[in-house]
PDB file of C-alpha atoms in Angstrom:
ATOM      1  CA  GLN O  14      -0.075   0.342   0.099  1.00  0.00           C
ATOM      2  CA  VAL O  15       1.359   3.392  -0.730  1.00  0.00           C
ATOM      3  CA  ARG O  16      -0.148   6.667   0.946  1.00  0.00           C
ATOM      4  CA  LEU O  17      -0.143   9.936  -0.413  1.00  0.00           C
ATOM      5  CA  VAL O  18      -0.730  13.201   1.540  1.00  0.00           C
ATOM      6  CA  GLU O  19      -1.085  16.499  -0.904  1.00  0.00           C
ATOM      7  CA  SER O  20      -0.958  20.217   0.704  1.00  0.00           C
ATOM      8  CA  GLY O  21      -0.313  23.472  -1.029  1.00  0.00           C
ATOM      9  CA  GLY O  22      -3.887  24.337  -1.876  1.00  0.00           C
ATOM     10  CA  ASP O  23      -5.422  27.492  -1.718  1.00  0.00           C
ATOM     11  CA  SER O  24      -7.103  30.432  -3.130  1.00  0.00           C
ATOM     12  CA  VAL O  25      -5.279  33.239  -5.151  1.00  0.00           C
ATOM     13  CA  GLN O  26      -6.446  35.216  -7.800  1.00  0.00           C
ATOM     14  CA  ALA O  27      -5.949  35.246 -11.856  1.00  0.00           C
ATOM     15  CA  GLY O  28      -2.550  35.310 -12.731  1.00  0.00           C
ATOM     16  CA  GLY O  29      -0.719  34.261  -9.722  1.00  0.00           C
ATOM     17  CA  SER O  30       0.990  31.167  -8.584  1.00  0.00           C
ATOM     18  CA  LEU O  31       1.091  28.048  -6.032  1.00  0.00           C
ATOM     19  CA  ARG O  32       3.227  25.104  -5.223  1.00  0.00           C
ATOM     20  CA  LEU O  33       1.072  22.068  -4.402  1.00  0.00           C
ATOM     21  CA  SER O  34       3.301  19.101  -2.609  1.00  0.00           C
ATOM     22  CA  CYS O  35       2.582  15.575  -2.435  1.00  0.00           C
ATOM     23  CA  ALA O  36       4.225  12.987  -0.122  1.00  0.00           C
ATOM     24  CA  ALA O  37       4.051   8.985   0.157  1.00  0.00           C
ATOM     25  CA  SER O  38       4.564   6.726   2.102  1.00  0.00           C
ATOM     26  CA  GLY O  39       4.283   2.864   2.447  1.00  0.00           C
ATOM     27  CA  ASP O  40       5.586   0.671  -0.247  1.00  0.00           C
ATOM     28  CA  THR O  41       7.211   3.525  -2.370  1.00  0.00           C
ATOM     29  CA  LEU O  42       9.802   1.274  -3.954  1.00  0.00           C
ATOM     30  CA  SER O  43       6.836   0.031  -6.148  1.00  0.00           C
ATOM     31  CA  VAL O  44       5.452   3.673  -7.367  1.00  0.00           C
ATOM     32  CA  TYR O  45       7.390   4.190 -10.892  1.00  0.00           C
ATOM     33  CA  CYS O  46       5.163   6.796 -11.945  1.00  0.00           C
ATOM     34  CA  MET O  47       3.319   9.701 -10.340  1.00  0.00           C
ATOM     35  CA  ALA O  48       0.975  12.104 -11.448  1.00  0.00           C
ATOM     36  CA  TRP O  49      -1.260  15.024 -10.622  1.00  0.00           C
ATOM     37  CA  PHE O  50      -4.976  14.884 -11.678  1.00  0.00           C
ATOM     38  CA  ARG O  51      -7.945  17.680 -11.199  1.00  0.00           C
ATOM     39  CA  GLN O  52     -11.367  17.370 -11.041  1.00  0.00           C
ATOM     40  CA  VAL O  53     -14.491  19.936 -11.029  1.00  0.00           C
ATOM     41  CA  PRO O  54     -17.531  18.541  -9.981  1.00  0.00           C
ATOM     42  CA  GLY O  55     -19.639  17.366 -12.614  1.00  0.00           C
ATOM     43  CA  LYS O  56     -16.675  16.921 -15.074  1.00  0.00           C
ATOM     44  CA  GLU O  57     -14.388  13.931 -16.106  1.00  0.00           C
ATOM     45  CA  ARG O  58     -10.884  13.790 -14.083  1.00  0.00           C
ATOM     46  CA  GLU O  59      -8.055  15.387 -15.914  1.00  0.00           C
ATOM     47  CA  GLY O  60      -4.439  13.976 -15.741  1.00  0.00           C
ATOM     48  CA  VAL O  61      -2.184  17.294 -15.585  1.00  0.00           C
ATOM     49  CA  ALA O  62       1.149  16.181 -15.309  1.00  0.00           C
ATOM     50  CA  TYR O  63       3.210  12.941 -15.003  1.00  0.00           C
ATOM     51  CA  ILE O  64       6.644  11.803 -13.947  1.00  0.00           C
ATOM     52  CA  SER O  65       8.672   8.844 -13.567  1.00  0.00           C
ATOM     53  CA  ARG O  66      10.542   7.611 -10.830  1.00  0.00           C
ATOM     54  CA  THR O  67      13.686   8.803 -12.605  1.00  0.00           C
ATOM     55  CA  GLY O  68      12.707  11.989 -14.221  1.00  0.00           C
ATOM     56  CA  GLY O  69      13.492  10.755 -17.561  1.00  0.00           C
ATOM     57  CA  TYR O  70       9.267  11.051 -18.736  1.00  0.00           C
ATOM     58  CA  ILE O  71       7.597  13.904 -17.842  1.00  0.00           C
ATOM     59  CA  GLU O  72       4.130  14.614 -19.671  1.00  0.00           C
ATOM     60  CA  TYR O  73       1.586  17.820 -19.274  1.00  0.00           C
ATOM     61  CA  ALA O  74      -1.892  18.070 -20.433  1.00  0.00           C
ATOM     62  CA  ASP O  75      -1.762  20.971 -23.228  1.00  0.00           C
ATOM     63  CA  SER O  76      -3.789  23.196 -20.858  1.00  0.00           C
ATOM     64  CA  VAL O  77      -1.208  23.404 -18.660  1.00  0.00           C
ATOM     65  CA  LYS O  78       1.862  23.297 -20.577  1.00  0.00           C
ATOM     66  CA  GLY O  79       4.552  26.662 -20.085  1.00  0.00           C
ATOM     67  CA  ARG O  80       2.235  27.295 -17.097  1.00  0.00           C
ATOM     68  CA  PHE O  81       2.754  24.281 -14.516  1.00  0.00           C
ATOM     69  CA  THR O  82       6.067  22.191 -13.565  1.00  0.00           C
ATOM     70  CA  VAL O  83       5.808  19.373 -11.851  1.00  0.00           C
ATOM     71  CA  SER O  84       9.403  18.237 -10.112  1.00  0.00           C
ATOM     72  CA  GLN O  85      10.594  15.108  -8.270  1.00  0.00           C
ATOM     73  CA  ASN O  86      14.265  14.631  -6.766  1.00  0.00           C
ATOM     74  CA  ASN O  87      14.507  10.708  -5.919  1.00  0.00           C
ATOM     75  CA  ALA O  88      17.457   9.317  -4.384  1.00  0.00           C
ATOM     76  CA  ARG O  89      17.838   5.720  -5.207  1.00  0.00           C
ATOM     77  CA  TYR O  90      15.746   4.219  -2.722  1.00  0.00           C
ATOM     78  CA  THR O  91      13.768   7.102  -2.013  1.00  0.00           C
ATOM     79  CA  LEU O  92      10.578   8.290  -3.367  1.00  0.00           C
ATOM     80  CA  SER O  93      10.688  11.952  -2.440  1.00  0.00           C
ATOM     81  CA  PRO O  94       7.931  14.680  -2.524  1.00  0.00           C
ATOM     82  CA  MET O  95       6.466  15.457  -5.738  1.00  0.00           C
ATOM     83  CA  TYR O  96       5.403  18.897  -6.476  1.00  0.00           C
ATOM     84  CA  LEU O  97       3.664  20.995  -8.781  1.00  0.00           C
ATOM     85  CA  GLN O  98       4.562  24.221  -9.403  1.00  0.00           C
ATOM     86  CA  MET O  99       1.825  26.440 -10.988  1.00  0.00           C
ATOM     87  CA  ASP O 100       2.360  29.680 -12.635  1.00  0.00           C
ATOM     88  CA  ASN O 101      -0.080  31.969 -14.266  1.00  0.00           C
ATOM     89  CA  LEU O 102      -3.001  30.849 -13.033  1.00  0.00           C
ATOM     90  CA  LYS O 103      -6.383  30.908 -14.730  1.00  0.00           C
ATOM     91  CA  PRO O 104     -10.025  30.657 -13.156  1.00  0.00           C
ATOM     92  CA  GLU O 105     -10.584  27.504 -15.596  1.00  0.00           C
ATOM     93  CA  ASP O 106      -7.621  26.014 -13.204  1.00  0.00           C
ATOM     94  CA  THR O 107     -10.041  25.663 -10.460  1.00  0.00           C
ATOM     95  CA  ALA O 108     -10.444  22.232  -9.259  1.00  0.00           C
ATOM     96  CA  MET O 109      -9.316  19.518  -6.234  1.00  0.00           C
ATOM     97  CA  TYR O 110      -6.289  18.301  -7.150  1.00  0.00           C
ATOM     98  CA  TYR O 111      -4.776  15.042  -6.530  1.00  0.00           C
ATOM     99  CA  CYS O 112      -2.050  13.123  -6.276  1.00  0.00           C
ATOM    100  CA  ALA O 113      -1.567   9.764  -7.520  1.00  0.00           C
ATOM    101  CA  ALA O 114       0.613   6.896  -7.972  1.00  0.00           C
ATOM    102  CA  ALA O 115       1.284   3.706 -10.218  1.00  0.00           C
ATOM    103  CA  ARG O 116       3.841   0.820 -10.545  1.00  0.00           C
ATOM    104  CA  THR O 117       3.766   1.664 -14.426  1.00  0.00           C
ATOM    105  CA  CYS O 118       3.129   4.893 -16.684  1.00  0.00           C
ATOM    106  CA  ASN O 119       0.706   3.536 -18.375  1.00  0.00           C
ATOM    107  CA  LYS O 120      -2.279   6.596 -17.380  1.00  0.00           C
ATOM    108  CA  ARG O 121      -4.840   3.367 -16.584  1.00  0.00           C
ATOM    109  CA  ASP O 122      -2.590   1.997 -13.704  1.00  0.00           C
ATOM    110  CA  TYR O 123      -2.969   4.811 -11.332  1.00  0.00           C
ATOM    111  CA  ASN O 124      -4.070   2.963  -7.919  1.00  0.00           C
ATOM    112  CA  TYR O 125      -2.769   5.028  -5.469  1.00  0.00           C
ATOM    113  CA  TRP O 126      -4.613   8.304  -4.863  1.00  0.00           C
ATOM    114  CA  GLY O 127      -4.555  10.999  -2.066  1.00  0.00           C
ATOM    115  CA  GLN O 128      -7.199  13.073  -0.652  1.00  0.00           C
ATOM    116  CA  GLY O 129      -7.102  16.162  -2.647  1.00  0.00           C
ATOM    117  CA  THR O 130      -6.275  19.649  -2.395  1.00  0.00           C
ATOM    118  CA  GLN O 131      -8.377  22.386  -3.042  1.00  0.00           C
ATOM    119  CA  VAL O 132      -7.219  25.176  -5.720  1.00  0.00           C
ATOM    120  CA  THR O 133      -9.286  28.297  -6.132  1.00  0.00           C
ATOM    121  CA  VAL O 134      -8.678  30.908  -8.256  1.00  0.00           C
ATOM    122  CA  SER O 135     -10.501  34.103  -8.937  1.00  0.00           C
ATOM    123  CA  SER O 136     -10.693  36.351 -11.878  1.00  0.00           C
TER     124      SER O 136
END
């Protein structure tokens, strides 16, 4: 089992910045990819950013490219916190943001989830 805890959500004005954090514990050696997802009530969950354990694979949703940066500085046997630096925030970025982890980088394999942290961007 892997436990994920997010933090950093807040209310900001458009154009502002936030940094989300996700700390993992438990069977973290089994984790190969981590990701940030977001969801607005009544809409499908959206994958925002993905990163592999080695950092060799990073992918962003088109809607956040150039504004969001995912990072993680892992040691060989340690899974460090994952971060999502969000700059130039827009009202449409308002959502609950979830951290997720998986044993692979297949987007359908994410089976460990945090409880979410709310990001609200006002115009």
